[in-house]
Structure formats: C-alpha cells, structure tokens
PDB file of C-alpha atoms and ligand atoms in Angstrom:
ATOM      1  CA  UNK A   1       0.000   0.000   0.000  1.00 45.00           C
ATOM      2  CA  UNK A   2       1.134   3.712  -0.847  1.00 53.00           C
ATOM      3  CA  UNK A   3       2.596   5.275   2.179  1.00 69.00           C
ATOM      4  CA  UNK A   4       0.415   8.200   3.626  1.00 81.00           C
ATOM      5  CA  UNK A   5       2.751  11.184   3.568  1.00 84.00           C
ATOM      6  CA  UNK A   6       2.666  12.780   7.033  1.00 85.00           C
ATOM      7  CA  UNK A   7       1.035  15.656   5.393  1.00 83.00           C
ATOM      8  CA  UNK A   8      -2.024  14.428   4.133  1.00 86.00           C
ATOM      9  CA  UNK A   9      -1.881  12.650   8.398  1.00 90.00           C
ATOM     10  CA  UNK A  10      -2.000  15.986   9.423  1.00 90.00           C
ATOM     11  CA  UNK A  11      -4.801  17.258   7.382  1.00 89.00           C
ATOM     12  CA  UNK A  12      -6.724  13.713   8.748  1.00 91.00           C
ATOM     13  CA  UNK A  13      -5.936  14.913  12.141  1.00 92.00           C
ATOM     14  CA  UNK A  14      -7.695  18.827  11.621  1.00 90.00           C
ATOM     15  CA  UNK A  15     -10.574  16.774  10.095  1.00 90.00           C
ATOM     16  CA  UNK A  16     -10.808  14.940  13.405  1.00 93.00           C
ATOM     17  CA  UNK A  17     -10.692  17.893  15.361  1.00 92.00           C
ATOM     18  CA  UNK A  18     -13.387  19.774  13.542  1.00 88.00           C
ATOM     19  CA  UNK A  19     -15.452  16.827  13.571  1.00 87.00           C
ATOM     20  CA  UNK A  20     -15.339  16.791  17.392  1.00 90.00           C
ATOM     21  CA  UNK A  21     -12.691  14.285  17.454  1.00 93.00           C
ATOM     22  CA  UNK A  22      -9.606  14.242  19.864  1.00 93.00           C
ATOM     23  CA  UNK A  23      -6.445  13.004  17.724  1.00 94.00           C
ATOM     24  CA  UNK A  24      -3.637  15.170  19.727  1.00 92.00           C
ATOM     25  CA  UNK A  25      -1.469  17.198  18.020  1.00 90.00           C
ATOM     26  CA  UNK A  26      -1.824  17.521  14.414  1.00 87.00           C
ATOM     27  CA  UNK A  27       1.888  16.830  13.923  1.00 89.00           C
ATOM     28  CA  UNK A  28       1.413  14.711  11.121  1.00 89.00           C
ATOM     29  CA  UNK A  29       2.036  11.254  13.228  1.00 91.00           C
ATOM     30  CA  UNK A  30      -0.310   8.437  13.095  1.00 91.00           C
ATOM     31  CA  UNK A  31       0.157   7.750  16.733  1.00 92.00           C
ATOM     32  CA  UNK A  32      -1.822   5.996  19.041  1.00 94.00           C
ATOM     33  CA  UNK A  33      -3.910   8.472  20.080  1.00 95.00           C
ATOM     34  CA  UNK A  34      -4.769   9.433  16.255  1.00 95.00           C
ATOM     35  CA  UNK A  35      -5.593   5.486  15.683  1.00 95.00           C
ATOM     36  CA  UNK A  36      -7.752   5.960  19.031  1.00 96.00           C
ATOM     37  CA  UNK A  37     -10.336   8.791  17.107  1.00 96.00           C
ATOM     38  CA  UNK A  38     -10.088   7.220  13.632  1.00 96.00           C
ATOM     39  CA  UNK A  39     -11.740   4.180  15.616  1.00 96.00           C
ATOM     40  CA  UNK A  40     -14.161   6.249  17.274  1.00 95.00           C
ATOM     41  CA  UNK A  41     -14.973   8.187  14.151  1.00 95.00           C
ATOM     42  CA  UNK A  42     -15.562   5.220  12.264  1.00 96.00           C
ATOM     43  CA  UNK A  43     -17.574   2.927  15.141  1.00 95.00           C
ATOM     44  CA  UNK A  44     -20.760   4.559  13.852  1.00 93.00           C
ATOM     45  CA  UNK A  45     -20.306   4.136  10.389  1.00 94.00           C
ATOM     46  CA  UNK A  46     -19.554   0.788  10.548  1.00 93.00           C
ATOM     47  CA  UNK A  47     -22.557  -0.295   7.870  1.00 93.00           C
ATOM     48  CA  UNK A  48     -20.445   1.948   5.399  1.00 94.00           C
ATOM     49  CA  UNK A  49     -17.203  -0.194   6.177  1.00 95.00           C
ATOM     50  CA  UNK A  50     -16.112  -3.484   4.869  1.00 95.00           C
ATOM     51  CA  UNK A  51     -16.110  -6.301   7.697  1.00 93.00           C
ATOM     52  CA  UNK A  52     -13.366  -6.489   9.848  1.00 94.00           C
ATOM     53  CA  UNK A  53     -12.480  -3.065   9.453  1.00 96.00           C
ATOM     54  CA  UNK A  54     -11.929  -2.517  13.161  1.00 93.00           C
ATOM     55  CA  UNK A  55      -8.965  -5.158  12.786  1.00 95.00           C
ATOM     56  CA  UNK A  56      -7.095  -3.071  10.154  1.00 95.00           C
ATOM     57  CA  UNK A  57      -3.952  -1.430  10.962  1.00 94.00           C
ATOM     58  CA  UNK A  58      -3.026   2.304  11.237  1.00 93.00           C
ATOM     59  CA  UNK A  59      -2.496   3.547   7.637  1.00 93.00           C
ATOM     60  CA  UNK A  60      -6.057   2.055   6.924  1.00 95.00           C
ATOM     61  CA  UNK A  61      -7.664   3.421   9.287  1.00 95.00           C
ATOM     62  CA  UNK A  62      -6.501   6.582   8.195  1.00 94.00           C
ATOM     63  CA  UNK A  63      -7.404   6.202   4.684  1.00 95.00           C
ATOM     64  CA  UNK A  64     -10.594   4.544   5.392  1.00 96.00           C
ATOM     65  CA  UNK A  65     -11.709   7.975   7.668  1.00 96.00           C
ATOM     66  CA  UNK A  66     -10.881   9.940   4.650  1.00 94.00           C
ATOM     67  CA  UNK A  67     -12.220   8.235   2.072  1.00 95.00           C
ATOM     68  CA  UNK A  68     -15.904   8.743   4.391  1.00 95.00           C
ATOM     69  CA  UNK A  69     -15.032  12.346   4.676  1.00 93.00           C
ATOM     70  CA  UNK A  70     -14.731  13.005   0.715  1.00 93.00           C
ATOM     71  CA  UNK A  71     -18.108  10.974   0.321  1.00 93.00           C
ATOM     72  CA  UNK A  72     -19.536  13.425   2.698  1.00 91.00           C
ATOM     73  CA  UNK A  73     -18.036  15.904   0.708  1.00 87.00           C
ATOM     74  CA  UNK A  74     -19.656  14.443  -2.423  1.00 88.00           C
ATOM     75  CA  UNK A  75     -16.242  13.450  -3.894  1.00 88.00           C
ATOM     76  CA  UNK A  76     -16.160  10.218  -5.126  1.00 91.00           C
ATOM     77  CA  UNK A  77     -13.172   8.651  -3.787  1.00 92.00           C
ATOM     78  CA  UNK A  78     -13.883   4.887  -5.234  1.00 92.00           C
ATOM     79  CA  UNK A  79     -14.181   1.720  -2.973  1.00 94.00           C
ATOM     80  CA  UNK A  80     -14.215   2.688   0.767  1.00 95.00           C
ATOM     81  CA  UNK A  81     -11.507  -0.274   1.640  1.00 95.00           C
ATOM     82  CA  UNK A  82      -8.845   1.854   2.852  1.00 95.00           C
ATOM     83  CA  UNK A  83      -6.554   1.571   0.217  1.00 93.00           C
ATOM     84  CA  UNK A  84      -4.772   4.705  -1.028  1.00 91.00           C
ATOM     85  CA  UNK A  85      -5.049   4.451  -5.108  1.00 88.00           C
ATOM     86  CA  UNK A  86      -4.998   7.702  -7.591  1.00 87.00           C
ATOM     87  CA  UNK A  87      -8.996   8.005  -7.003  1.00 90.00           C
ATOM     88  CA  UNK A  88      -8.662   8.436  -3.404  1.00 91.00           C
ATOM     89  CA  UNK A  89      -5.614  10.572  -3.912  1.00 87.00           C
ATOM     90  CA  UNK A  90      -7.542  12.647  -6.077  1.00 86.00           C
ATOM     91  CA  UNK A  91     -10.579  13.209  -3.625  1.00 89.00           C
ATOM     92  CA  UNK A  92      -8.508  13.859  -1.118  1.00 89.00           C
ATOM     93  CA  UNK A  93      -7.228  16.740  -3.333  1.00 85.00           C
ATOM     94  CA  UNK A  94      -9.863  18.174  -3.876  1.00 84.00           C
ATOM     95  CA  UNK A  95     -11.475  18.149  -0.756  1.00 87.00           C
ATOM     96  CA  UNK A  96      -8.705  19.644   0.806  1.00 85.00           C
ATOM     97  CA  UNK A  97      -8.725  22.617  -1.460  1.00 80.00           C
ATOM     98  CA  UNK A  98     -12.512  23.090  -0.793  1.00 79.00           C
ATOM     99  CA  UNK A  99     -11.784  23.075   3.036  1.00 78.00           C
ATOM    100  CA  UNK A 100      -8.575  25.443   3.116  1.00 72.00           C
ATOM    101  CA  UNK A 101     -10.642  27.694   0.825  1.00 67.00           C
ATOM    102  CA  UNK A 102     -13.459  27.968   3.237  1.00 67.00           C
ATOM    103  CA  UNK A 103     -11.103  28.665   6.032  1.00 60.00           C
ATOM    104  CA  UNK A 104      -9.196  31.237   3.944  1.00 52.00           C
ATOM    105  CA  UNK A 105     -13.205  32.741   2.603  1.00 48.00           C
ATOM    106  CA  UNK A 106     -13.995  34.917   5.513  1.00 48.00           C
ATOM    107  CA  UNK A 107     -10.873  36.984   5.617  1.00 47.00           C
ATOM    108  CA  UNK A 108     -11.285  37.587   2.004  1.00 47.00           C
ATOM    109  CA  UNK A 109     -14.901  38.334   2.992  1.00 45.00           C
ATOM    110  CA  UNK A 110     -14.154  41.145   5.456  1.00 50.00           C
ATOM    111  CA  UNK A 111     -11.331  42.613   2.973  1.00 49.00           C
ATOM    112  CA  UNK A 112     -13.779  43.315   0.816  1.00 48.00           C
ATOM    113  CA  UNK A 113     -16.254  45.144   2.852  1.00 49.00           C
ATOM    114  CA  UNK A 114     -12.929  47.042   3.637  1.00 47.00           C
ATOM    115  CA  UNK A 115     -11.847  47.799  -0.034  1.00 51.00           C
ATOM    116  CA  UNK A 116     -14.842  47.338  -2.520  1.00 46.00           C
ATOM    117  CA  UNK A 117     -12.710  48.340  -5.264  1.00 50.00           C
ATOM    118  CA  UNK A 118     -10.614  44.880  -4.567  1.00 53.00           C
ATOM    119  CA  UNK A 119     -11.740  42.962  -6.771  1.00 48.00           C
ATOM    120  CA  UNK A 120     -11.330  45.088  -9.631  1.00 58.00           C
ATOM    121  CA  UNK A 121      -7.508  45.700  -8.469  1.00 84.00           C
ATOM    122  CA  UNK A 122      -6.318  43.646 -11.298  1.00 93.00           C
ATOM    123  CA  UNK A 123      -8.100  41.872 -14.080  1.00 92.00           C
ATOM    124  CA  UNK A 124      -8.316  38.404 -14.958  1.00 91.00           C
ATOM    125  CA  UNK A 125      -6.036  36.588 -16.609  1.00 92.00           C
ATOM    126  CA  UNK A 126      -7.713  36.524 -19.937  1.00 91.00           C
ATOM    127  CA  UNK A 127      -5.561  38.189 -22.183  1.00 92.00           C
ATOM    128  CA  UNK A 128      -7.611  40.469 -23.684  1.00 92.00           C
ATOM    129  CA  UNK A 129      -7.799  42.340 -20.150  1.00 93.00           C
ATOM    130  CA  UNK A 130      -4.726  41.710 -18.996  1.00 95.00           C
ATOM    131  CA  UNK A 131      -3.518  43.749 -22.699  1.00 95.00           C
ATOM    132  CA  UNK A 132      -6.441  46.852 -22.188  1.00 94.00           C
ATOM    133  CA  UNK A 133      -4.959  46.724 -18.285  1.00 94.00           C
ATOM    134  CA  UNK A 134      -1.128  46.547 -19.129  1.00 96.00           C
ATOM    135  CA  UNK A 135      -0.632  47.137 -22.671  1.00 96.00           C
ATOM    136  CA  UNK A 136       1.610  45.088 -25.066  1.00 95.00           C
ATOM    137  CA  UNK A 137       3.792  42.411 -23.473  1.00 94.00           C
ATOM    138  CA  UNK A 138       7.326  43.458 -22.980  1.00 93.00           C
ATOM    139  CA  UNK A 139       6.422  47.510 -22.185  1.00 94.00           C
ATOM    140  CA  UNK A 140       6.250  49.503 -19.122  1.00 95.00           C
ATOM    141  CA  UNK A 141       8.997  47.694 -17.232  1.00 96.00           C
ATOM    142  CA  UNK A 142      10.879  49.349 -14.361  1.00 96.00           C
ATOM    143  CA  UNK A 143      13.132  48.237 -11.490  1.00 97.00           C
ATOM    144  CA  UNK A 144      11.934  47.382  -8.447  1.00 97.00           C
ATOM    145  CA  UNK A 145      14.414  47.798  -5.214  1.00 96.00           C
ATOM    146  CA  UNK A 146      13.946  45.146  -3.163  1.00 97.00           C
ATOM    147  CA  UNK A 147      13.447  46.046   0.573  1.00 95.00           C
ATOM    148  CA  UNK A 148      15.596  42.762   1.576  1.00 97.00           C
ATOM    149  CA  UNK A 149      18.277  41.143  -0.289  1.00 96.00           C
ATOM    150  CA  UNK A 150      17.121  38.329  -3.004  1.00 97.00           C
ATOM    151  CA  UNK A 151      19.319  35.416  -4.072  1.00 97.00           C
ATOM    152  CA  UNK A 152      19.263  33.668  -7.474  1.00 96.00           C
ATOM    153  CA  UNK A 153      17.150  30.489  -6.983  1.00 96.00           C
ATOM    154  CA  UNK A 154      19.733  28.713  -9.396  1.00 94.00           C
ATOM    155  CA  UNK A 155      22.813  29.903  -8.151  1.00 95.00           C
ATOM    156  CA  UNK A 156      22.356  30.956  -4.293  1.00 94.00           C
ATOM    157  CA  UNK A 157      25.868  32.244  -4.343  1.00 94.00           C
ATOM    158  CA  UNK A 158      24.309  35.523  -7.149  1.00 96.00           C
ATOM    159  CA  UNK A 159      22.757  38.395  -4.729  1.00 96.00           C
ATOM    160  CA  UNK A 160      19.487  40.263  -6.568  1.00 96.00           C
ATOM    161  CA  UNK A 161      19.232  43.988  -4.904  1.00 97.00           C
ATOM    162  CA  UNK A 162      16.572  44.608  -7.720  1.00 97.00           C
ATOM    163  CA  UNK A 163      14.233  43.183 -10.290  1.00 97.00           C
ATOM    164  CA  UNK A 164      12.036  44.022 -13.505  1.00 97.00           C
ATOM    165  CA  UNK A 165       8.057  44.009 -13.039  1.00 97.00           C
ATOM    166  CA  UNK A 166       5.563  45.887 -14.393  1.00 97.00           C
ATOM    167  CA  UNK A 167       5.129  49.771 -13.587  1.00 96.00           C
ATOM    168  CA  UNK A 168       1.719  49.142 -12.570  1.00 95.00           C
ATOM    169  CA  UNK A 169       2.310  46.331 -10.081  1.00 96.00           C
ATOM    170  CA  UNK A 170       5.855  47.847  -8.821  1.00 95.00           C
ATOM    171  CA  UNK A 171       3.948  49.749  -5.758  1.00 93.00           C
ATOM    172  CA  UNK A 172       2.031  46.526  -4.407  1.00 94.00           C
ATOM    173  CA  UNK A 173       4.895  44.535  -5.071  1.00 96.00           C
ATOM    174  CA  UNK A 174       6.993  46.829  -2.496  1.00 95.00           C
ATOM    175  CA  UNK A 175       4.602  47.162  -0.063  1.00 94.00           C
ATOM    176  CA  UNK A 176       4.177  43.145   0.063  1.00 96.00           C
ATOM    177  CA  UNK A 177       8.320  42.429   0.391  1.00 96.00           C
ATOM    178  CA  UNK A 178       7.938  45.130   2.745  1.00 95.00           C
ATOM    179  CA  UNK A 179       5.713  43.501   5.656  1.00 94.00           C
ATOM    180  CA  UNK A 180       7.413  40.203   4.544  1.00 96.00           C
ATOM    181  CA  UNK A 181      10.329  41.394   5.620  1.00 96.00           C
ATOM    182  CA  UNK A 182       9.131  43.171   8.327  1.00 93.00           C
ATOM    183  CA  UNK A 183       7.342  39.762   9.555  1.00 94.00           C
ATOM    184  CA  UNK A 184      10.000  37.191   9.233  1.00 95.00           C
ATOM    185  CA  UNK A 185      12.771  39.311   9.491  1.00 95.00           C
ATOM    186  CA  UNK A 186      16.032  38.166   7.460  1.00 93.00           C
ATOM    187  CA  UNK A 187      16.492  34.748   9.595  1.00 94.00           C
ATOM    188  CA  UNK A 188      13.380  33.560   8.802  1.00 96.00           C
ATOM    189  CA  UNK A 189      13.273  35.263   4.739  1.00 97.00           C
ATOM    190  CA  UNK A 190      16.451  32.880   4.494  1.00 96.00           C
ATOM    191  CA  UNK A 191      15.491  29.794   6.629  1.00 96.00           C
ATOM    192  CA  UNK A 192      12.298  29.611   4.502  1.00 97.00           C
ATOM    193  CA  UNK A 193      13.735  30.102   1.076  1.00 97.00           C
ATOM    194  CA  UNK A 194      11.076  33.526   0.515  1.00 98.00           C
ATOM    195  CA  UNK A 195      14.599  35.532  -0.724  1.00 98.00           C
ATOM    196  CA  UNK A 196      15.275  32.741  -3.665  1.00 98.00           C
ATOM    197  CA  UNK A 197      13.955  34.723  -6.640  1.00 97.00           C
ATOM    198  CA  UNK A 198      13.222  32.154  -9.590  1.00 96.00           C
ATOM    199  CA  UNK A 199      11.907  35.167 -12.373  1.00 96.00           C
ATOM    200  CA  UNK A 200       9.470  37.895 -12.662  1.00 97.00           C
ATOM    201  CA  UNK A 201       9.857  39.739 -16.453  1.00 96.00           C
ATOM    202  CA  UNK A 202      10.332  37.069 -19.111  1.00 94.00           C
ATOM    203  CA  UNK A 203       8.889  37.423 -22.260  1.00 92.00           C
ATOM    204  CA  UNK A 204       7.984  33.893 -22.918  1.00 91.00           C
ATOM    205  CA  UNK A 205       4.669  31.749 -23.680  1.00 90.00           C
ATOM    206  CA  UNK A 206       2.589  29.261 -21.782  1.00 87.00           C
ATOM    207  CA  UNK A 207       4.220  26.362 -20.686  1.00 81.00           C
ATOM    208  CA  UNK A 208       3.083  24.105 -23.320  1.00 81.00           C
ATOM    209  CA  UNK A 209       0.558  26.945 -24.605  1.00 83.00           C
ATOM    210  CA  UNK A 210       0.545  29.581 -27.475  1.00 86.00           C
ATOM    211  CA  UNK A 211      -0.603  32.082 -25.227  1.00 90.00           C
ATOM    212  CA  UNK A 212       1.663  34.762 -23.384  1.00 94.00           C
ATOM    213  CA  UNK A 213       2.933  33.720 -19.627  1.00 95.00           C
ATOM    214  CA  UNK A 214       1.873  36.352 -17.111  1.00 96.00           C
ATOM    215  CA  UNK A 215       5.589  36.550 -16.660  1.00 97.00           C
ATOM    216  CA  UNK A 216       5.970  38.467 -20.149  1.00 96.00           C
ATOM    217  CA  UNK A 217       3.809  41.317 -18.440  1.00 97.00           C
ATOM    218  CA  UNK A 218       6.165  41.352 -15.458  1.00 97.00           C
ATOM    219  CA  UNK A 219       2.952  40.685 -13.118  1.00 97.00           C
ATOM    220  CA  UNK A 220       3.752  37.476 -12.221  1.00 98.00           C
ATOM    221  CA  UNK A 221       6.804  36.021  -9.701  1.00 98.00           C
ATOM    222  CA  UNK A 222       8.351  32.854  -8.713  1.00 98.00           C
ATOM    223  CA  UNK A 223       9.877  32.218  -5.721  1.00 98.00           C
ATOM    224  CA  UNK A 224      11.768  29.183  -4.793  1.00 97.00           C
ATOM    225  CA  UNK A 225      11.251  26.648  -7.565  1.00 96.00           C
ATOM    226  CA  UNK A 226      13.345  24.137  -7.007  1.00 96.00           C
ATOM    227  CA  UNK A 227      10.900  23.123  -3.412  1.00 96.00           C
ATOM    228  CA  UNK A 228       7.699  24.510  -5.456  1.00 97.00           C
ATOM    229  CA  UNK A 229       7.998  22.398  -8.358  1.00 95.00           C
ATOM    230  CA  UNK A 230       5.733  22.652 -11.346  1.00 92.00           C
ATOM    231  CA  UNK A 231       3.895  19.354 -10.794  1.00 89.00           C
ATOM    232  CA  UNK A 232       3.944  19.498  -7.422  1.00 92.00           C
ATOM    233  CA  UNK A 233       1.028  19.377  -5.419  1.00 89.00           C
ATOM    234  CA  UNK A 234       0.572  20.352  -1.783  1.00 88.00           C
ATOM    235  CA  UNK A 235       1.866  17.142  -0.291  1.00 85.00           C
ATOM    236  CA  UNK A 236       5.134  17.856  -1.232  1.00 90.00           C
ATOM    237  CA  UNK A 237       5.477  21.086  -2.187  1.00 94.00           C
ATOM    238  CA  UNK A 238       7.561  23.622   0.697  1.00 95.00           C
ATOM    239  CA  UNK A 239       4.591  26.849   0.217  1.00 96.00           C
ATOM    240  CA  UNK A 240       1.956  24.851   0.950  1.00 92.00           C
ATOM    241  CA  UNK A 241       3.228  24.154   4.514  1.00 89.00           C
ATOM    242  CA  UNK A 242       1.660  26.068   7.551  1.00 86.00           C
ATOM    243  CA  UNK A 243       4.803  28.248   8.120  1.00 90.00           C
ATOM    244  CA  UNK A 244       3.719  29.902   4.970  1.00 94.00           C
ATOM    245  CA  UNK A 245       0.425  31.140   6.264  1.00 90.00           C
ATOM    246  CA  UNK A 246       1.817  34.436   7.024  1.00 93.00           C
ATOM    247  CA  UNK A 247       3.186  34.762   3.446  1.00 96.00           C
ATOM    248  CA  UNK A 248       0.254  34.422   2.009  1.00 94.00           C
ATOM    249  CA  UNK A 249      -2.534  36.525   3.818  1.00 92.00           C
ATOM    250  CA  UNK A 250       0.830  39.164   2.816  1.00 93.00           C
ATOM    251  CA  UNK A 251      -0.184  38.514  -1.373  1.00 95.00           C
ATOM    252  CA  UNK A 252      -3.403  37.827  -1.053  1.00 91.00           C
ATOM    253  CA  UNK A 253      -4.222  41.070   1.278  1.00 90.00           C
ATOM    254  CA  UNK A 254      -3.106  42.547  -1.867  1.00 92.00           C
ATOM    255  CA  UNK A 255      -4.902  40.636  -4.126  1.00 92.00           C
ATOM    256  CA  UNK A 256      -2.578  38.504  -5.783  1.00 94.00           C
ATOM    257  CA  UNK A 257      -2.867  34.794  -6.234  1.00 94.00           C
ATOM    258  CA  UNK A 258      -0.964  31.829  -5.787  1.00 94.00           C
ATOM    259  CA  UNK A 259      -1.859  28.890  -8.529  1.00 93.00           C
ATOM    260  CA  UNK A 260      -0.744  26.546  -5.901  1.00 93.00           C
ATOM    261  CA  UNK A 261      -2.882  27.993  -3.362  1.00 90.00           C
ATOM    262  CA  UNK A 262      -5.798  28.113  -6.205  1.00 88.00           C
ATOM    263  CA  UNK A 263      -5.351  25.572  -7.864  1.00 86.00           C
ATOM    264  CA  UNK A 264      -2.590  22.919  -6.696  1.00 88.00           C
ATOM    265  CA  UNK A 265      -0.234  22.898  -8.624  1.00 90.00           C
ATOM    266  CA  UNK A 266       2.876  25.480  -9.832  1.00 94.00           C
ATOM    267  CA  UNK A 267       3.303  26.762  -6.162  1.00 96.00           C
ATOM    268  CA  UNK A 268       6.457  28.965  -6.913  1.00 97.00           C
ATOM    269  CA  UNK A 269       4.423  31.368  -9.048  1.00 97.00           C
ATOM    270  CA  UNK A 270       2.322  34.072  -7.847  1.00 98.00           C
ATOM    271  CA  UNK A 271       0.183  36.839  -9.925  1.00 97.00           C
ATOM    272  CA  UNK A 272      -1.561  39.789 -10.056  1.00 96.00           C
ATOM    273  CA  UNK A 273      -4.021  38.999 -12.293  1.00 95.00           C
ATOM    274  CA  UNK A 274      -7.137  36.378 -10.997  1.00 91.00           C
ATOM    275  CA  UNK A 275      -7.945  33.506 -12.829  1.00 89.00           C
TER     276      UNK A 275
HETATM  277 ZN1   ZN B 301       5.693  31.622 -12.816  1.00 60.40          ZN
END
C-alpha cells in the first residue's frame, strides 16, 4: 500500500478535530492516540465499512476515515476499503482545497467590505484584459528595489538587490516584500527560502501553450522553484506548509494569487491577475 505522507496525516488529524474528534497534536504522526479517534470516528459508520475493518492497521484506518469524509463531501473517492489508489488521492485533493478555501473565505470576505474596489484591483487573466490593463507584453517595465536582499534560486551564491516588473504592479509589489520582511525578518526570509527569486519579467509563452505567460507582463513572480515544483502538489510542495500562512494573507491582502494555493499545482508562481 502507498505510504500516507505525514502531510495528508496531518490534514486527517484537523478533520478529526473539527469533527469533534480528539487526535492530539496535528503533527502529522499516526500515533496511538490518532488510531484511538479514527476508531471512534468510524464505530458509527460501521454499515459503510467493509467487515473487519476494526482489525485493520493504522495507515487504513486513516485512509478509510478519509475516504468517508470526501463521500460526505460528495467526492467520489472509489471503494471505501482503505486503500490509497490515484482516485482516493484525487478526492482527497480536492477536498482539501474546498476546506482550506473555506477557512481562507472569511478573511477575504471582510477585505472586501474594507476595499470594494478589490476585486477590480487587477483583471483576470484573460488576455484580452490583462492587454487593455497593461498594454503590449514586454512595455512599461521598471526596477523594483527590493526592501531585503534576493538570491538567485539557481545559483544561491548571485545576490538580486533589484528586479524588472511591471510599472503598474511595482507599488504593491513593495509594499508586500515590505511587511514580509518586516514579519519574518532576514532569519526567517532565508530559513524559509522567501529571498530565492526564480523570475518575474520574461517574455515567454505558456508552458506548453501559445498564449503569453503572465511573466511576459512582469505581473507574475516565482519564488523558490526548485521546493515549489511545477507538478507538485501540496503534499510535497515547501509553500503549501503552515509556516507559509503568514506569506500568504501578505499577497493575497493585496490581491494577488498563488496557482498553488488556487489551484494545486505550480506553487512557486504568484500573480496579479485572478484567474
Ligand atoms: Zn511563474
């Protein structure tokens, strides 16, 4: 059986908790006061289990509580047998996403009683919009000066004082490396990777696509690629981790958005422009 990484444990343990379960710390273990709750979660649904599913060890218990949880969520996550295959991984997936959103909805919620004009900060990501909003790809670069020292993602030894973006993003993109900075402090910018730059201005398509990159607007970044890989989803990838919270509420209070945080995948890049 496919070994349950100790984030998607961690995630099982918060559903415990919010279903009025007591798991202990959400560290990610499967300990044996996790494998205590999963039992008492599942006791009552036992007519939704396969016999003998009291006798099953640990990892199955796990996946078994999960698989129940996406049904609830109406996500089909195939044969409740606890067995992790690519349909549970999936559900998983995307009931995950659902749940963070919700958590992450009521903050957006008050920010936009605060700021009505918000959502029309930047446009979407069509490019039609983005080109009436910014103009031609390639124009109206400048130089932003970085309020904290940057280094080159793919050689860490190359310091970056200052970077190309978009004249009409420059401002928010200060005042967002500003309270970074000003939150973590330079210990913490370099013990969680948020100084290695991986590209802002590049004049380049779509990966795989005929249409322009946000990057060849200068309104999108990267940050630390080589732990946000493209095809890397949240169970791996180093942004999607809880020490990142802070990080984010910093973009999204300005309106930007992560794909990973959107949409799972591509968690080094971040943009102005909604999808
Ligand atoms: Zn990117």
């Amino acid at each position: 059986m496919a070994r349950i990484s100790s984030r998607v444990v961690r995630f099982i343990q918060q559903e415990l908790k919010q279903n009025g379960h007591r798991p202990g710390a959400s560290d990610g273990r499967l300990g044996p006061k996790t494998e205590q709750a999963l039992h008492k979660a599942l006791r009552p649904r036992n007519e939704e289990l396969p016999a003998a599913w009291d006798g099953w060890p640990r990892t199955r218990l796990c996946t078994g509580y999960v698989q129940l949880r996406c049904r609830d969520e109406g996500v089909n996550p195939g044969a409740i047998d606890g067995f992790w295959g690519t349909q549970t991984d999936y559900a998983v997936n995307v009931i995950r996403e659902r749940i963070v959103n919700e958590r992450i909805a009521p903050s957006f919620r008050d920010a936009d009683e605060l700021d009505p004009l918000r959502e029309h900060r930047w446009p979407r990501q069509v490019q039609a919009d983005v080109v009436k909003r910014f103009g031609a790809v390639g124009k109206h670069q400048v130089m932003l000066d970085l309020p904290y020292t940057h280094r080159l993602a793919w050689d860490r030894a190359q310091r970056i004082q200052r970077y190309s973006c978009h004249e009409q993003v420059h401002d928010s993109l200060l005042r967002i490396l500003t309270r970074v900075y000003e939150h973590y402090g330079e210990d913490g910018i370099e013990h969680l990777g948020l100084d290695l730059f991986g590209g802002c201005f590049n004049q380049r398509r779509k990966k795989g696509g005929t249409t322009w990159s946000m990057h060849a607007w200068g309104v999108a970044v990267d940050y630390d690629p080589a732990n946000n890989r493209f095809r890397w989803g949240w169970e791996r990838a180093g942004f999607a981790r809880p020490e990142y919270d802070a990080w984010w509420q910093i973009w999204e209070d300005e309106g930007w958005t992560s794909l990973g945080r959107a949409r799972n995948f591509d968690w080094m890049h971040i943009q102005a422009p909604h999808l």
